[in-house]
PDB file of C-alpha atoms in Angstrom:
ATOM      1  CA  MET B   1       6.979 -14.202   0.765  1.00 51.00           C
ATOM      2  CA  THR B   2       7.599 -13.395  -2.891  1.00 48.00           C
ATOM      3  CA  SER B   3      11.276 -12.720  -2.154  1.00 52.00           C
ATOM      4  CA  VAL B   4      11.710 -16.433  -1.360  1.00 58.00           C
ATOM      5  CA  TRP B   5      10.961 -17.388  -4.978  1.00 62.00           C
ATOM      6  CA  PHE B   6      11.756 -14.192  -6.833  1.00 60.00           C
ATOM      7  CA  GLY B   7      14.579 -11.792  -6.237  1.00 64.00           C
ATOM      8  CA  GLY B   8      15.034  -8.085  -6.778  1.00 70.00           C
ATOM      9  CA  GLY B   9      12.474  -6.249  -8.873  1.00 73.00           C
ATOM     10  CA  ALA B  10       9.990  -9.107  -9.155  1.00 77.00           C
ATOM     11  CA  ALA B  11       9.630  -9.290  -5.377  1.00 76.00           C
ATOM     12  CA  LYS B  12       9.268  -5.530  -5.059  1.00 76.00           C
ATOM     13  CA  TYR B  13       6.656  -5.158  -7.780  1.00 78.00           C
ATOM     14  CA  GLY B  14       4.837  -8.275  -6.625  1.00 81.00           C
ATOM     15  CA  GLY B  15       4.600  -6.825  -3.126  1.00 80.00           C
ATOM     16  CA  ASP B  16       3.386  -3.483  -4.472  1.00 79.00           C
ATOM     17  CA  ALA B  17       0.733  -5.214  -6.578  1.00 83.00           C
ATOM     18  CA  LEU B  18      -0.413  -7.323  -3.626  1.00 86.00           C
ATOM     19  CA  HIS B  19      -0.627  -4.222  -1.435  1.00 83.00           C
ATOM     20  CA  THR B  20      -2.768  -2.410  -4.024  1.00 82.00           C
ATOM     21  CA  LEU B  21      -5.048  -5.436  -4.487  1.00 86.00           C
ATOM     22  CA  LEU B  22      -5.571  -5.687  -0.734  1.00 88.00           C
ATOM     23  CA  LEU B  23      -6.462  -1.993  -0.638  1.00 86.00           C
ATOM     24  CA  PHE B  24      -8.878  -2.558  -3.537  1.00 86.00           C
ATOM     25  CA  ALA B  25     -10.570  -5.372  -1.582  1.00 89.00           C
ATOM     26  CA  LEU B  26     -10.811  -3.097   1.460  1.00 89.00           C
ATOM     27  CA  VAL B  27     -12.416  -0.341  -0.636  1.00 88.00           C
ATOM     28  CA  LEU B  28     -14.922  -2.880  -1.999  1.00 89.00           C
ATOM     29  CA  LEU B  29     -15.837  -3.925   1.540  1.00 91.00           C
ATOM     30  CA  VAL B  30     -16.163  -0.374   2.855  1.00 90.00           C
ATOM     31  CA  ALA B  31     -17.975   1.142  -0.140  1.00 88.00           C
ATOM     32  CA  PRO B  32     -19.539  -1.633  -2.241  1.00 87.00           C
ATOM     33  CA  ARG B  33     -21.686   0.749  -4.314  1.00 90.00           C
ATOM     34  CA  LEU B  34     -18.772   2.566  -5.936  1.00 86.00           C
ATOM     35  CA  THR B  35     -18.136   1.944  -9.608  1.00 89.00           C
ATOM     36  CA  PRO B  36     -15.157  -0.256 -10.498  1.00 84.00           C
ATOM     37  CA  LEU B  37     -13.270   2.721 -11.919  1.00 89.00           C
ATOM     38  CA  LYS B  38     -13.697   4.676  -8.670  1.00 90.00           C
ATOM     39  CA  ASP B  39     -12.687   1.606  -6.624  1.00 86.00           C
ATOM     40  CA  ASP B  40      -9.520   1.308  -8.690  1.00 85.00           C
ATOM     41  CA  GLY B  41      -8.767   4.998  -8.344  1.00 88.00           C
ATOM     42  CA  VAL B  42      -9.198   5.045  -4.568  1.00 87.00           C
ATOM     43  CA  ALA B  43      -7.037   1.940  -4.076  1.00 85.00           C
ATOM     44  CA  LEU B  44      -4.327   3.284  -6.376  1.00 85.00           C
ATOM     45  CA  ALA B  45      -4.364   6.722  -4.740  1.00 89.00           C
ATOM     46  CA  VAL B  46      -4.020   5.248  -1.246  1.00 87.00           C
ATOM     47  CA  SER B  47      -1.247   2.913  -2.421  1.00 84.00           C
ATOM     48  CA  TRP B  48       0.674   5.793  -3.998  1.00 86.00           C
ATOM     49  CA  GLY B  49       0.075   7.918  -0.890  1.00 88.00           C
ATOM     50  CA  VAL B  50       1.611   5.232   1.314  1.00 84.00           C
ATOM     51  CA  ALA B  51       4.573   4.889  -1.063  1.00 82.00           C
ATOM     52  CA  PHE B  52       5.210   8.640  -1.131  1.00 86.00           C
ATOM     53  CA  LEU B  53       4.909   8.886   2.665  1.00 83.00           C
ATOM     54  CA  GLN B  54       7.554   6.170   2.967  1.00 80.00           C
ATOM     55  CA  LEU B  55       9.855   8.245   0.775  1.00 82.00           C
ATOM     56  CA  SER B  56       9.371  11.382   2.875  1.00 82.00           C
ATOM     57  CA  ASP B  57      11.145  12.317   6.093  1.00 80.00           C
ATOM     58  CA  LEU B  58       7.947  11.659   8.051  1.00 77.00           C
ATOM     59  CA  SER B  59       8.354   7.870   8.253  1.00 73.00           C
ATOM     60  CA  PRO B  60      11.822   7.832   9.923  1.00 76.00           C
ATOM     61  CA  GLU B  61      10.775  10.637  12.245  1.00 76.00           C
ATOM     62  CA  LEU B  62       7.711   8.697  13.425  1.00 75.00           C
ATOM     63  CA  SER B  63       9.849   5.573  13.868  1.00 75.00           C
ATOM     64  CA  ARG B  64      12.220   7.421  16.170  1.00 79.00           C
ATOM     65  CA  HIS B  65       9.336   8.334  18.489  1.00 75.00           C
ATOM     66  CA  SER B  66       7.506   4.986  18.318  1.00 72.00           C
ATOM     67  CA  THR B  67       7.595   2.610  21.240  1.00 74.00           C
ATOM     68  CA  ALA B  68       6.612  -0.301  18.945  1.00 72.00           C
ATOM     69  CA  ALA B  69       9.600   0.387  16.652  1.00 63.00           C
ATOM     70  CA  ALA B  70      11.963   0.365  19.626  1.00 63.00           C
ATOM     71  CA  ALA B  71      10.907  -3.139  20.674  1.00 59.00           C
TER      72      ALA B  71
END
């Protein structure tokens, strides 16, 4: 949705920030007793993990064998 109003880098970084904030909200729901610093760390680590997995050869390989990706 951000690419409609913003182009290029703004859309990319806006999407990354939204993804990390959604992960942060999920961490808060799953483990509400964590400290804010730990919540931030978990959300950031998961976000970076997803980004690095997308850069690896694993993502295209899984897409080739996925029936949902073929549809």
